[in-house]
PDB file of C-alpha atoms in Angstrom:
ATOM      1  CA  MET A1139      16.628  -1.820 -16.242  1.00  0.00           C
ATOM      2  CA  GLU A1140      13.309  -2.664 -14.588  1.00  0.00           C
ATOM      3  CA  ASN A1141      12.025  -0.925 -11.479  1.00  0.00           C
ATOM      4  CA  TYR A1142       8.999  -1.412  -9.250  1.00  0.00           C
ATOM      5  CA  LEU A1143       7.229   1.825  -8.408  1.00  0.00           C
ATOM      6  CA  ASN A1144       4.451   2.282  -5.850  1.00  0.00           C
ATOM      7  CA  LEU A1145       2.285   4.982  -7.373  1.00  0.00           C
ATOM      8  CA  MET A1146      -1.121   6.514  -6.870  1.00  0.00           C
ATOM      9  CA  ILE A1147      -2.641   6.295 -10.365  1.00  0.00           C
ATOM     10  CA  ILE A1148      -5.062   9.172 -10.903  1.00  0.00           C
ATOM     11  CA  GLY A1149      -5.966   8.637 -14.545  1.00  0.00           C
ATOM     12  CA  ALA A1150      -4.867   7.489 -17.976  1.00  0.00           C
ATOM     13  CA  THR A1151      -5.209   8.291 -21.659  1.00  0.00           C
ATOM     14  CA  ARG A1152      -4.590   6.319 -24.826  1.00  0.00           C
ATOM     15  CA  TYR A1153      -4.257   6.979 -28.532  1.00  0.00           C
ATOM     16  CA  ASP A1154      -4.521   5.141 -31.833  1.00  0.00           C
ATOM     17  CA  ILE A1155      -3.132   7.212 -34.696  1.00  0.00           C
ATOM     18  CA  ASP A1156      -2.894   5.355 -37.991  1.00  0.00           C
ATOM     19  CA  GLY A1157      -2.259   2.075 -36.180  1.00  0.00           C
ATOM     20  CA  ASN A1158       0.366   3.563 -33.853  1.00  0.00           C
ATOM     21  CA  ARG A1159      -1.104   2.762 -30.442  1.00  0.00           C
ATOM     22  CA  GLY A1160      -0.021   3.659 -26.939  1.00  0.00           C
ATOM     23  CA  GLY A1161      -1.046   5.311 -23.728  1.00  0.00           C
ATOM     24  CA  SER A1162      -0.034   7.358 -20.739  1.00  0.00           C
ATOM     25  CA  LEU A1163      -0.598   6.889 -17.032  1.00  0.00           C
ATOM     26  CA  TRP A1164      -0.910   9.903 -14.770  1.00  0.00           C
ATOM     27  CA  ALA A1165       0.310   9.300 -11.229  1.00  0.00           C
ATOM     28  CA  TYR A1166       1.543  11.091  -8.179  1.00  0.00           C
ATOM     29  CA  SER A1167       3.720  10.327  -5.220  1.00  0.00           C
ATOM     30  CA  PRO A1168       4.429  12.399  -2.127  1.00  0.00           C
ATOM     31  CA  ALA A1169       7.427  14.711  -2.323  1.00  0.00           C
ATOM     32  CA  GLU A1170      10.383  13.657  -0.227  1.00  0.00           C
ATOM     33  CA  ALA A1171       9.857  15.003   3.296  1.00  0.00           C
ATOM     34  CA  ASP A1172      13.465  16.165   3.608  1.00  0.00           C
ATOM     35  CA  ASP A1173      13.464  18.087   0.299  1.00  0.00           C
ATOM     36  CA  GLU A1174      12.972  21.711   1.312  1.00  0.00           C
ATOM     37  CA  ASN A1175      12.451  22.725  -2.336  1.00  0.00           C
ATOM     38  CA  ARG A1176       9.295  20.643  -2.865  1.00  0.00           C
ATOM     39  CA  VAL A1177       5.923  20.611  -1.164  1.00  0.00           C
ATOM     40  CA  GLY A1178       2.966  18.292  -1.659  1.00  0.00           C
ATOM     41  CA  ASN A1179       2.943  15.723  -4.432  1.00  0.00           C
ATOM     42  CA  GLU A1180       5.021  15.113  -7.521  1.00  0.00           C
ATOM     43  CA  VAL A1181       2.924  14.372 -10.607  1.00  0.00           C
ATOM     44  CA  MET A1182       4.343  12.269 -13.409  1.00  0.00           C
ATOM     45  CA  LYS A1183       3.346  10.902 -16.783  1.00  0.00           C
ATOM     46  CA  ILE A1184       4.416   7.354 -17.597  1.00  0.00           C
ATOM     47  CA  ALA A1185       4.159   5.782 -21.042  1.00  0.00           C
ATOM     48  CA  CYS A1186       2.291   2.487 -21.301  1.00  0.00           C
ATOM     49  CA  ASP A1187       0.839   0.076 -23.833  1.00  0.00           C
ATOM     50  CA  TYR A1188      -2.649   0.592 -25.214  1.00  0.00           C
ATOM     51  CA  LYS A1189      -3.870  -2.550 -23.401  1.00  0.00           C
ATOM     52  CA  HIS A1190      -3.056  -1.108 -19.976  1.00  0.00           C
ATOM     53  CA  ILE A1191      -5.846   1.444 -20.336  1.00  0.00           C
ATOM     54  CA  ASP A1192      -8.396  -1.377 -20.653  1.00  0.00           C
ATOM     55  CA  GLN A1193      -6.898  -2.955 -17.538  1.00  0.00           C
ATOM     56  CA  LEU A1194      -7.314   0.332 -15.634  1.00  0.00           C
ATOM     57  CA  ARG A1195     -10.895   0.658 -16.849  1.00  0.00           C
ATOM     58  CA  ASN A1196     -11.693  -2.322 -14.586  1.00  0.00           C
ATOM     59  CA  HIS A1197     -10.596  -0.164 -11.619  1.00  0.00           C
ATOM     60  CA  ALA A1198     -12.118   3.151 -12.758  1.00  0.00           C
ATOM     61  CA  ASN A1199     -14.596   3.314  -9.905  1.00  0.00           C
ATOM     62  CA  ARG A1200     -11.809   3.303  -7.317  1.00  0.00           C
ATOM     63  CA  LEU A1201      -9.306   5.661  -8.958  1.00  0.00           C
ATOM     64  CA  PRO A1202      -7.209   7.233  -7.663  1.00  0.00           C
ATOM     65  CA  ALA A1203      -5.714   4.033  -6.311  1.00  0.00           C
ATOM     66  CA  MET A1204      -2.322   2.625  -5.412  1.00  0.00           C
ATOM     67  CA  PHE A1205      -0.672   0.356  -7.969  1.00  0.00           C
ATOM     68  CA  THR A1206       2.653  -1.406  -8.114  1.00  0.00           C
ATOM     69  CA  VAL A1207       4.008  -0.520 -11.531  1.00  0.00           C
ATOM     70  CA  LYS A1208       6.776  -2.595 -13.093  1.00  0.00           C
ATOM     71  CA  ALA A1209       8.520  -0.040 -15.275  1.00  0.00           C
ATOM     72  CA  GLN A1210      11.492   0.158 -17.581  1.00  0.00           C
ATOM     73  CA  MET A1211      13.759   3.182 -17.439  1.00  0.00           C
ATOM     74  CA  LYS A1212      14.485   4.702 -20.847  1.00  0.00           C
ATOM     75  CA  ALA A1213      16.357   7.670 -22.230  1.00  0.00           C
ATOM     76  CA  GLY A1214      13.939  10.429 -23.163  1.00  0.00           C
ATOM     77  CA  ALA A1215      14.176  13.728 -24.978  1.00  0.00           C
ATOM     78  CA  GLN A1216      16.925  16.134 -23.976  1.00  0.00           C
ATOM     79  CA  GLY A1217      18.730  13.458 -21.956  1.00  0.00           C
ATOM     80  CA  LYS A1218      15.920  13.084 -19.403  1.00  0.00           C
ATOM     81  CA  VAL A1219      14.983   9.740 -17.905  1.00  0.00           C
ATOM     82  CA  THR A1220      11.485   8.437 -18.666  1.00  0.00           C
ATOM     83  CA  PHE A1221       9.602   5.334 -17.613  1.00  0.00           C
ATOM     84  CA  LYS A1222       7.486   2.905 -19.593  1.00  0.00           C
ATOM     85  CA  ALA A1223       5.024   0.776 -17.622  1.00  0.00           C
ATOM     86  CA  LEU A1224       5.344  -2.939 -18.351  1.00  0.00           C
ATOM     87  CA  GLU A1225       2.871  -4.284 -15.779  1.00  0.00           C
ATOM     88  CA  LEU A1226       0.263  -2.800 -13.442  1.00  0.00           C
ATOM     89  CA  LYS A1227      -0.836  -4.520 -10.267  1.00  0.00           C
ATOM     90  CA  PRO A1228      -3.465  -2.927  -8.029  1.00  0.00           C
ATOM     91  CA  GLN A1229      -2.582  -2.832  -4.354  1.00  0.00           C
ATOM     92  CA  GLU A1230      -5.128  -3.840  -1.787  1.00  0.00           C
ATOM     93  CA  PRO A1231      -6.898  -0.843  -0.257  1.00  0.00           C
ATOM     94  CA  ALA A1232      -5.725  -0.023   3.241  1.00  0.00           C
ATOM     95  CA  LYS A1233      -8.060  -1.479   5.821  1.00  0.00           C
ATOM     96  CA  LYS A1234      -9.092   0.600   8.784  1.00  0.00           C
ATOM     97  CA  PRO A1235      -8.074  -0.911  12.123  1.00  0.00           C
ATOM     98  CA  ALA A1236     -10.885  -2.378  14.199  1.00  0.00           C
ATOM     99  CA  ALA A1237     -12.120  -0.012  16.876  1.00  0.00           C
TER     100      ALA A1237
END
């Protein structure tokens, strides 16, 4: 199942171990306002392909930045849901209204 997530990407890492290549995106999104058990932002790690890190490098000077992330939901360890990024699309920066 594919999902589109609007996330503030704050950074990324990648690895190449004996030809096994991959990466991770680090992102956050605001906690739900009506959830009295959470405050601030929720930080998450999302798996991605090695090539996505090169794509993010082109936006390094403006990170953190909002991206639309096309992601696939997968079963992770201990029955938890994880996401794998399939595509990253930078969102246009918010423009300040004219005074």
